[in-house]
Amino acid sequence: MTTQTLAVISTILSDPNTDWYGLELSKRSGLKPGTIYPILDRLLKAGWLERHWEDIDPAIEGRPRRRLYRLTYVGAPAARQALGEHLASLRQAEPAESFKPAHRPRLA
Amino acid sequence: MSILLVILAFTAGLAVTILRAIVADEVRGRIERRISASVEATIASLPPELRDEWADEWRAETAAAISMPVTAALLARGLRHSASQLKGDAALAPTHAHPQQHRNALKPAPERIAAAALRTLNAWIRRLDRDAIIDGLAYGIVVSFILVLFGIGIVIVGDAGVFGLLAACILFGIGVGVVVAVVGVDVDVLLVLACGALAGSIVVAGGGIIEAGVLAACGLVFATAVAAAVAVGVGDEDKEDGPQVTPAGRLRAVLEGRGDELVLTAEQAREVDAMLKSWREPPANC
């Protein structure tokens, strides 16, 4: 799983009961809009996300309805597990990172 | 007399306010129309099944963001990139939906790339990402450089008249040439920058209050033109797939989430092969 996908999952998990729309997810996760839709597409196809149209009257709100995304019953625990595993792997990597040679060899 | 002056000032102020509002609305309208056209072109470029799936959502997102031109322009660019990635995913979808079937069915047309080659490719992409960041920084530095040249040109022209103007023109010529050659940014944007700066220098050469007023107007037009050019991405529509659809972007679209083994079409494999060769074999002039 890519770090970008993890960023999207992390954002959604920050408030799993909220419905998110694409542009907001892009802003909150710090990803470009161009990155977000293919990730959403893959998560939809994997069954981790479901989507539905916003329940508003466009005439009253003055804007078109947005398509909203939320984690499925399958996706929520799987996303937590994936994020947890990623964080655990990062924690394991920390001791190795703390070891640094006094003089780093110059790259050719 | 003083009443007449007050009335005159009030009328002039009102006229300027109305004119400014009209011009601002006109510019905003043009930018919005251009962004909408860009998004529609992106949607039209999608295959029918993807169009059905994403068109309404992208139109809704664009409509919600259209009142913020910069955000909307970035979204339009992003959607072009998304369209490219989604098309790439769709082309590979049957392969990954049934990998075992594919393994038997598609020999020998696709070529396989093993995990070791994938790691090499990922390293190459990371390097390209780093280069893109450096390019972005270089662009910012170059724009600053042009603005500094503009300032130098004004100072020279103010002191030395026609010769100063000539010097300013030469400086700008060199600046624009260097930028085009080294960074390769859109020539249209540079032309806007150079023309605005040159107009400013010419006006300053005349001196006087009227010229100063015209200079201010030129500065306003210059700043607006640059902001609009950056916001809507001047020249992007001339490119086939938009500026973000680089070889690295295409490669990333293919690689993302593919696991340890990657299956490519013959054409993609040739493209990747060419990229790897160009990476491993530095140009002769290096």
Tab-separated table of C-alpha atoms in Angstrom:
chain	number	residue	atom	x	y	z
A	1	MET	CA	0.000	0.000	0.000
A	2	THR	CA	1.389	3.402	-0.923
A	3	THR	CA	1.973	6.203	1.571
A	4	GLN	CA	-0.553	8.290	-0.333
A	5	THR	CA	-3.238	5.659	0.160
A	6	LEU	CA	-2.267	5.482	3.829
A	7	ALA	CA	-2.639	9.273	4.046
A	8	VAL	CA	-6.187	9.044	2.682
A	9	ILE	CA	-7.066	6.190	5.031
A	10	SER	CA	-5.592	8.072	7.957
A	11	THR	CA	-7.662	11.147	7.130
A	12	ILE	CA	-10.879	9.163	6.861
A	13	LEU	CA	-10.100	7.303	10.097
A	14	SER	CA	-9.603	10.629	11.892
A	15	ASP	CA	-13.405	10.872	11.766
A	16	PRO	CA	-14.766	7.566	10.493
A	17	ASN	CA	-18.415	8.521	10.953
A	18	THR	CA	-18.137	11.532	8.653
A	19	ASP	CA	-18.934	11.473	4.953
A	20	TRP	CA	-16.043	12.918	2.975
A	21	TYR	CA	-15.986	14.436	-0.488
A	22	GLY	CA	-13.013	14.262	-2.832
A	23	LEU	CA	-11.718	17.817	-2.660
A	24	GLU	CA	-11.967	17.922	1.131
A	25	LEU	CA	-10.129	14.611	1.444
A	26	SER	CA	-7.455	16.000	-0.850
A	27	LYS	CA	-7.007	19.106	1.295
A	28	ARG	CA	-7.076	17.289	4.624
A	29	SER	CA	-4.667	14.573	3.543
A	30	GLY	CA	-2.319	17.064	1.892
A	31	LEU	CA	-2.518	15.312	-1.463
A	32	LYS	CA	-3.089	16.897	-4.841
A	33	PRO	CA	-6.585	16.491	-6.286
A	34	GLY	CA	-5.000	14.539	-9.103
A	35	THR	CA	-3.849	11.864	-6.694
A	36	ILE	CA	-7.012	11.439	-4.700
A	37	TYR	CA	-9.484	10.063	-7.259
A	38	PRO	CA	-7.449	7.073	-8.436
A	39	ILE	CA	-6.880	6.147	-4.774
A	40	LEU	CA	-10.592	6.463	-4.023
A	41	ASP	CA	-11.296	4.354	-7.098
A	42	ARG	CA	-9.007	1.584	-5.880
A	43	LEU	CA	-10.434	1.675	-2.351
A	44	LEU	CA	-13.950	1.504	-3.808
A	45	LYS	CA	-13.038	-1.484	-5.943
A	46	ALA	CA	-11.433	-3.149	-2.926
A	47	GLY	CA	-14.704	-2.706	-1.046
A	48	TRP	CA	-13.149	-0.535	1.661
A	49	LEU	CA	-15.179	2.541	0.712
A	50	GLU	CA	-18.748	3.160	-0.335
A	51	ARG	CA	-20.119	6.334	-1.853
A	52	HIS	CA	-23.443	8.085	-2.248
A	53	TRP	CA	-24.745	11.401	-3.468
A	54	GLU	CA	-25.172	14.186	-0.959
A	55	ASP	CA	-28.747	14.561	0.238
A	56	ILE	CA	-29.327	18.263	-0.384
A	57	ASP	CA	-31.478	20.428	-2.622
A	58	PRO	CA	-29.058	22.131	-5.050
A	59	ALA	CA	-31.510	25.012	-5.548
A	60	ILE	CA	-31.496	25.818	-1.828
A	61	GLU	CA	-27.788	25.239	-1.262
A	62	GLY	CA	-26.780	27.050	-4.449
A	63	ARG	CA	-24.344	24.314	-5.515
A	64	PRO	CA	-24.570	20.856	-7.081
A	65	ARG	CA	-24.749	17.725	-4.950
A	66	ARG	CA	-21.416	16.220	-4.023
A	67	ARG	CA	-20.520	12.576	-3.986
A	68	LEU	CA	-19.597	11.474	-0.487
A	69	TYR	CA	-17.355	8.636	0.644
A	70	ARG	CA	-17.281	6.624	3.854
A	71	LEU	CA	-15.628	3.461	5.108
A	72	THR	CA	-17.592	0.228	4.790
A	73	TYR	CA	-17.982	-2.311	7.571
A	74	VAL	CA	-15.264	-4.309	5.894
A	75	GLY	CA	-13.083	-1.302	5.134
A	76	ALA	CA	-12.988	0.299	8.589
A	77	PRO	CA	-11.216	-2.554	10.441
A	78	ALA	CA	-9.035	-3.343	7.425
A	79	ALA	CA	-7.964	0.301	7.166
A	80	ARG	CA	-7.146	0.423	10.898
A	81	GLN	CA	-5.113	-2.747	10.580
A	82	ALA	CA	-3.216	-1.479	7.527
A	83	LEU	CA	-2.444	1.822	9.227
A	84	GLY	CA	-1.435	0.044	12.447
A	85	GLU	CA	0.906	-2.269	10.567
A	86	HIS	CA	2.481	0.670	8.791
A	87	LEU	CA	3.028	2.543	12.054
A	88	ALA	CA	4.470	-0.593	13.655
A	89	SER	CA	6.910	-1.026	10.765
A	90	LEU	CA	7.969	2.597	11.187
A	91	ARG	CA	8.561	2.061	14.899
A	92	GLN	CA	10.688	-0.979	14.131
A	93	ALA	CA	12.717	1.099	11.705
A	94	GLU	CA	13.533	3.781	14.311
A	95	PRO	CA	16.449	2.016	16.085
A	96	ALA	CA	18.158	1.410	12.774
A	97	GLU	CA	17.693	5.065	11.865
A	98	SER	CA	19.352	6.167	15.110
A	99	PHE	CA	22.584	4.425	14.080
A	100	LYS	CA	24.523	6.839	11.937
A	101	PRO	CA	28.199	6.617	11.004
A	102	ALA	CA	30.398	9.498	12.118
A	103	HIS	CA	31.387	10.262	8.551
A	104	ARG	CA	28.895	9.444	5.853
A	105	PRO	CA	30.618	8.220	2.698
A	106	ARG	CA	30.130	10.543	-0.235
A	107	LEU	CA	28.023	9.212	-3.052
A	108	ALA	CA	29.762	8.978	-6.369
B	1	MET	CA	-15.487	75.589	-7.277
B	2	SER	CA	-14.812	73.308	-4.304
B	3	ILE	CA	-18.303	71.748	-4.670
B	4	LEU	CA	-17.578	71.138	-8.319
B	5	LEU	CA	-14.299	69.427	-7.379
B	6	VAL	CA	-16.073	67.206	-4.821
B	7	ILE	CA	-18.723	66.226	-7.380
B	8	LEU	CA	-16.006	65.577	-9.953
B	9	ALA	CA	-13.983	63.457	-7.521
B	10	PHE	CA	-17.097	61.519	-6.458
B	11	THR	CA	-18.067	60.868	-10.093
B	12	ALA	CA	-14.553	59.827	-10.999
B	13	GLY	CA	-14.381	57.514	-7.974
B	14	LEU	CA	-17.726	55.950	-8.849
B	15	ALA	CA	-16.677	55.471	-12.481
B	16	VAL	CA	-13.420	53.803	-11.430
B	17	THR	CA	-15.267	51.526	-8.982
B	18	ILE	CA	-17.806	50.448	-11.624
B	19	LEU	CA	-15.115	49.970	-14.246
B	20	ARG	CA	-13.005	47.921	-11.858
B	21	ALA	CA	-15.985	45.717	-10.964
B	22	ILE	CA	-16.786	45.155	-14.649
B	23	VAL	CA	-13.177	44.293	-15.472
B	24	ALA	CA	-12.898	42.000	-12.438
B	25	ASP	CA	-16.133	40.193	-13.384
B	26	GLU	CA	-14.956	39.862	-16.960
B	27	VAL	CA	-11.616	38.377	-15.930
B	28	ARG	CA	-13.252	36.044	-13.402
B	29	GLY	CA	-15.826	34.944	-15.978
B	30	ARG	CA	-13.144	34.159	-18.524
B	31	ILE	CA	-11.107	32.179	-16.015
B	32	GLU	CA	-14.191	30.226	-14.886
B	33	ARG	CA	-15.157	29.475	-18.471
B	34	ARG	CA	-11.670	28.276	-19.243
B	35	ILE	CA	-11.526	26.054	-16.175
B	36	SER	CA	-14.951	24.566	-16.964
B	37	ALA	CA	-13.866	23.924	-20.552
B	38	SER	CA	-10.701	22.224	-19.289
B	39	VAL	CA	-12.683	19.930	-16.963
B	40	GLU	CA	-15.170	19.099	-19.736
B	41	ALA	CA	-12.286	18.264	-22.073
B	42	THR	CA	-10.832	15.992	-19.394
B	43	ILE	CA	-14.183	14.257	-18.930
B	44	ALA	CA	-14.591	13.889	-22.693
B	45	SER	CA	-11.179	12.205	-22.887
B	46	LEU	CA	-12.335	9.389	-20.567
B	47	PRO	CA	-13.630	6.089	-21.919
B	48	PRO	CA	-17.453	5.826	-21.672
B	49	GLU	CA	-17.517	3.586	-18.576
B	50	LEU	CA	-15.174	5.873	-16.637
B	51	ARG	CA	-17.072	8.921	-17.864
B	52	ASP	CA	-20.323	7.545	-16.466
B	53	GLU	CA	-18.622	6.869	-13.165
B	54	TRP	CA	-16.765	10.158	-12.611
B	55	ALA	CA	-18.244	12.923	-14.810
B	56	ASP	CA	-21.018	14.079	-12.472
B	57	GLU	CA	-18.759	14.011	-9.420
B	58	TRP	CA	-16.035	16.036	-11.114
B	59	ARG	CA	-18.547	18.553	-12.457
B	60	ALA	CA	-20.002	18.957	-8.973
B	61	GLU	CA	-16.563	19.425	-7.387
B	62	THR	CA	-15.600	21.948	-10.043
B	63	ALA	CA	-18.868	23.869	-9.648
B	64	ALA	CA	-18.358	24.011	-5.877
B	65	ALA	CA	-14.796	25.312	-6.264
B	66	ILE	CA	-15.273	27.569	-9.303
B	67	SER	CA	-15.683	30.727	-7.224
B	68	MET	CA	-12.084	30.226	-6.044
B	69	PRO	CA	-10.154	30.436	-9.335
B	70	VAL	CA	-6.798	29.183	-8.052
B	71	THR	CA	-8.327	26.202	-6.230
B	72	ALA	CA	-10.509	25.428	-9.236
B	73	ALA	CA	-7.539	25.678	-11.622
B	74	LEU	CA	-5.506	23.311	-9.438
B	75	LEU	CA	-8.481	20.969	-9.318
B	76	ALA	CA	-8.777	21.066	-13.126
B	77	ARG	CA	-5.096	20.186	-13.453
B	78	GLY	CA	-5.502	17.447	-10.875
B	79	LEU	CA	-8.474	15.988	-12.701
B	80	ARG	CA	-6.423	15.746	-15.895
B	81	HIS	CA	-3.857	13.784	-13.930
B	82	SER	CA	-6.596	11.637	-12.358
B	83	ALA	CA	-8.101	10.905	-15.757
B	84	SER	CA	-4.753	9.678	-16.990
B	85	GLN	CA	-4.254	7.433	-13.957
B	86	LEU	CA	-7.785	6.057	-14.092
B	87	LYS	CA	-7.354	5.259	-17.780
B	88	GLY	CA	-4.121	3.437	-16.939
B	89	ASP	CA	-5.832	1.508	-14.130
B	90	ALA	CA	-8.767	0.621	-16.359
B	91	ALA	CA	-6.447	-0.704	-19.030
B	92	LEU	CA	-4.823	-3.023	-16.498
B	93	ALA	CA	-7.938	-3.875	-14.501
B	94	PRO	CA	-8.764	-7.282	-16.042
B	95	THR	CA	-5.163	-8.346	-15.476
B	96	HIS	CA	-5.350	-7.820	-11.735
B	97	ALA	CA	-8.932	-8.894	-11.259
B	98	HIS	CA	-8.001	-12.434	-12.309
B	99	PRO	CA	-4.229	-12.801	-12.126
B	100	GLN	CA	-4.232	-16.592	-12.565
B	101	GLN	CA	-6.417	-16.454	-15.675
B	102	HIS	CA	-4.278	-13.668	-17.047
B	103	ARG	CA	-1.111	-15.627	-16.494
B	104	ASN	CA	-2.384	-18.310	-18.843
B	105	ALA	CA	-4.309	-16.166	-21.297
B	106	LEU	CA	-2.069	-13.286	-22.212
B	107	LYS	CA	1.219	-14.962	-23.106
B	108	PRO	CA	3.322	-13.875	-24.837
B	109	ALA	CA	2.092	-10.295	-25.507
B	110	PRO	CA	2.619	-8.804	-22.010
B	111	GLU	CA	6.038	-8.829	-20.430
B	112	ARG	CA	6.642	-9.371	-16.751
B	113	ILE	CA	8.830	-7.257	-14.561
B	114	ALA	CA	10.112	-8.982	-11.442
B	115	ALA	CA	10.392	-7.591	-7.926
B	116	ALA	CA	14.046	-6.579	-8.336
B	117	ALA	CA	13.250	-4.504	-11.417
B	118	LEU	CA	10.278	-3.003	-9.592
B	119	ARG	CA	12.564	-1.805	-6.818
B	120	THR	CA	14.794	-0.205	-9.442
B	121	LEU	CA	11.803	1.488	-11.004
B	122	ASN	CA	10.576	2.761	-7.659
B	123	ALA	CA	14.027	4.173	-6.924
B	124	TRP	CA	13.936	5.869	-10.300
B	125	ILE	CA	10.540	7.394	-9.518
B	126	ARG	CA	11.771	8.674	-6.164
B	127	ARG	CA	14.651	10.310	-7.975
B	128	LEU	CA	12.256	11.893	-10.474
B	129	ASP	CA	10.079	13.169	-7.619
B	130	ARG	CA	13.131	14.784	-6.040
B	131	ASP	CA	14.065	16.343	-9.372
B	132	ALA	CA	10.522	17.711	-9.723
B	133	ILE	CA	10.838	19.447	-6.353
B	134	ILE	CA	14.172	20.930	-7.398
B	135	ASP	CA	12.603	22.063	-10.694
B	136	GLY	CA	9.803	23.768	-8.764
B	137	LEU	CA	12.323	25.600	-6.605
B	138	ALA	CA	14.311	26.560	-9.697
B	139	TYR	CA	11.175	27.992	-11.299
B	140	GLY	CA	10.488	30.156	-8.243
B	141	ILE	CA	14.084	31.357	-8.173
B	142	VAL	CA	13.986	32.179	-11.881
B	143	VAL	CA	10.771	34.197	-11.575
B	144	SER	CA	12.360	36.126	-8.718
B	145	PHE	CA	15.429	36.612	-10.908
B	146	ILE	CA	13.303	38.131	-13.695
B	147	LEU	CA	11.624	40.498	-11.254
B	148	VAL	CA	15.027	41.600	-9.960
B	149	LEU	CA	16.128	42.212	-13.550
B	150	PHE	CA	12.991	44.297	-14.019
B	151	GLY	CA	13.986	46.407	-11.043
B	152	ILE	CA	17.557	46.774	-12.315
B	153	GLY	CA	16.188	47.779	-15.721
B	154	ILE	CA	14.019	50.496	-14.208
B	155	VAL	CA	16.921	51.878	-12.191
B	156	ILE	CA	19.218	51.895	-15.219
B	157	VAL	CA	16.598	53.470	-17.471
B	158	GLY	CA	15.812	56.127	-14.888
B	159	ASP	CA	19.445	57.200	-14.812
B	160	ALA	CA	20.605	56.663	-18.360
B	161	GLY	CA	17.628	57.244	-20.715
B	162	VAL	CA	17.758	55.451	-24.037
B	163	PHE	CA	20.970	53.566	-23.294
B	164	GLY	CA	19.479	52.359	-20.034
B	165	LEU	CA	16.409	51.167	-21.879
B	166	LEU	CA	18.629	49.283	-24.308
B	167	ALA	CA	20.524	47.745	-21.393
B	168	ALA	CA	17.237	46.744	-19.768
B	169	CYS	CA	16.065	45.108	-23.018
B	170	ILE	CA	19.315	43.157	-23.297
B	171	LEU	CA	19.106	42.060	-19.665
B	172	PHE	CA	15.559	40.858	-20.201
B	173	GLY	CA	16.504	39.103	-23.409
B	174	ILE	CA	19.267	37.246	-21.598
B	175	GLY	CA	17.002	36.464	-18.635
B	176	VAL	CA	14.200	35.091	-20.791
B	177	GLY	CA	16.634	33.081	-22.924
B	178	VAL	CA	18.285	31.526	-19.866
B	179	VAL	CA	14.933	30.629	-18.350
B	180	VAL	CA	13.629	29.011	-21.527
B	181	ALA	CA	16.868	27.089	-22.073
B	182	VAL	CA	17.476	25.915	-18.494
B	183	VAL	CA	14.081	25.468	-16.890
B	184	GLY	CA	11.880	25.018	-19.943
B	185	VAL	CA	8.802	26.702	-18.434
B	186	ASP	CA	5.925	27.833	-20.622
B	187	VAL	CA	7.083	30.413	-23.116
B	188	ASP	CA	3.685	32.120	-22.927
B	189	VAL	CA	4.133	32.896	-19.248
B	190	LEU	CA	7.604	34.261	-19.883
B	191	LEU	CA	6.327	36.432	-22.716
B	192	VAL	CA	3.728	37.934	-20.410
B	193	LEU	CA	6.446	38.615	-17.837
B	194	ALA	CA	8.854	40.068	-20.376
B	195	CYS	CA	6.257	42.250	-22.168
B	196	GLY	CA	4.970	43.678	-18.896
B	197	ALA	CA	8.479	44.443	-17.714
B	198	LEU	CA	9.498	45.950	-21.036
B	199	ALA	CA	6.400	48.172	-21.135
B	200	GLY	CA	7.226	49.357	-17.637
B	201	SER	CA	10.799	50.193	-18.629
B	202	ILE	CA	9.681	52.144	-21.714
B	203	VAL	CA	7.252	54.211	-19.701
B	204	VAL	CA	9.806	54.943	-17.003
B	205	ALA	CA	12.183	56.171	-19.703
B	206	GLY	CA	9.749	59.044	-20.440
B	207	GLY	CA	9.489	60.231	-16.826
B	208	GLY	CA	6.698	62.421	-15.410
B	209	ILE	CA	3.362	61.966	-13.588
B	210	ILE	CA	1.329	60.749	-16.566
B	211	GLU	CA	3.973	58.158	-17.366
B	212	ALA	CA	4.008	57.114	-13.722
B	213	GLY	CA	0.233	56.583	-13.902
B	214	VAL	CA	0.599	54.525	-17.059
B	215	LEU	CA	3.405	52.578	-15.359
B	216	ALA	CA	1.074	51.801	-12.454
B	217	ALA	CA	-1.585	50.616	-14.910
B	218	CYS	CA	1.021	48.502	-16.698
B	219	GLY	CA	2.065	47.036	-13.352
B	220	LEU	CA	-1.554	46.173	-12.572
B	221	VAL	CA	-2.089	44.557	-15.973
B	222	PHE	CA	1.252	42.780	-15.629
B	223	ALA	CA	0.405	41.405	-12.183
B	224	THR	CA	-3.122	40.386	-13.264
B	225	ALA	CA	-1.834	38.720	-16.411
B	226	VAL	CA	0.803	36.761	-14.509
B	227	ALA	CA	-1.677	35.713	-11.819
B	228	ALA	CA	-4.236	34.647	-14.447
B	229	ALA	CA	-1.588	32.864	-16.514
B	230	VAL	CA	-0.373	30.923	-13.489
B	231	ALA	CA	-3.926	30.217	-12.291
B	232	VAL	CA	-5.268	28.806	-15.549
B	233	GLY	CA	-1.979	27.296	-16.734
B	234	VAL	CA	-1.301	29.143	-19.987
B	235	GLY	CA	-0.435	26.805	-22.824
B	236	ASP	CA	-1.453	23.606	-21.038
B	237	GLU	CA	-4.357	22.960	-23.385
B	238	ASP	CA	-1.911	22.690	-26.263
B	239	LYS	CA	-0.305	19.634	-24.715
B	240	GLU	CA	-1.889	16.297	-25.313
B	241	ASP	CA	-2.278	15.080	-21.762
B	242	GLY	CA	-1.561	18.086	-19.587
B	243	PRO	CA	1.648	18.971	-17.803
B	244	GLN	CA	1.459	16.439	-14.973
B	245	VAL	CA	1.305	13.436	-17.288
B	246	THR	CA	5.026	12.879	-17.379
B	247	PRO	CA	6.698	9.535	-18.012
B	248	ALA	CA	7.144	9.266	-14.243
B	249	GLY	CA	3.441	9.973	-13.755
B	250	ARG	CA	2.498	7.257	-16.221
B	251	LEU	CA	4.935	4.869	-14.613
B	252	ARG	CA	3.623	5.669	-11.152
B	253	ALA	CA	0.073	5.083	-12.390
B	254	VAL	CA	1.145	1.658	-13.546
B	255	LEU	CA	3.155	0.808	-10.430
B	256	GLU	CA	0.907	1.969	-7.599
B	257	GLY	CA	-0.487	-0.880	-5.571
B	258	ARG	CA	0.684	-3.595	-7.949
B	259	GLY	CA	2.385	-5.858	-5.412
B	260	ASP	CA	5.625	-7.674	-6.098
B	261	GLU	CA	5.073	-8.575	-9.692
B	262	LEU	CA	4.053	-6.234	-12.453
B	263	VAL	CA	2.483	-7.143	-15.742
B	264	LEU	CA	2.739	-4.607	-18.528
B	265	THR	CA	1.487	-4.440	-22.061
B	266	ALA	CA	4.209	-4.756	-24.673
B	267	GLU	CA	4.046	-1.012	-25.390
B	268	GLN	CA	4.377	-0.110	-21.682
B	269	ALA	CA	7.251	-2.527	-21.295
B	270	ARG	CA	9.097	-0.884	-24.190
B	271	GLU	CA	8.508	2.553	-22.620
B	272	VAL	CA	9.788	1.404	-19.222
B	273	ASP	CA	12.766	-0.247	-20.874
B	274	ALA	CA	13.628	2.991	-22.685
B	275	MET	CA	13.340	4.936	-19.426
B	276	LEU	CA	15.625	2.540	-17.587
B	277	LYS	CA	18.212	2.710	-20.363
B	278	SER	CA	18.157	6.504	-20.343
B	279	TRP	CA	18.635	6.425	-16.587
B	280	ARG	CA	21.445	3.896	-16.486
B	281	GLU	CA	23.308	5.338	-19.430
B	282	PRO	CA	23.965	9.016	-18.736
B	283	PRO	CA	24.060	11.334	-21.750
B	284	ALA	CA	27.418	11.729	-23.454
B	285	ASN	CA	27.789	15.360	-22.383
B	286	CYS	CA	27.620	14.498	-18.627
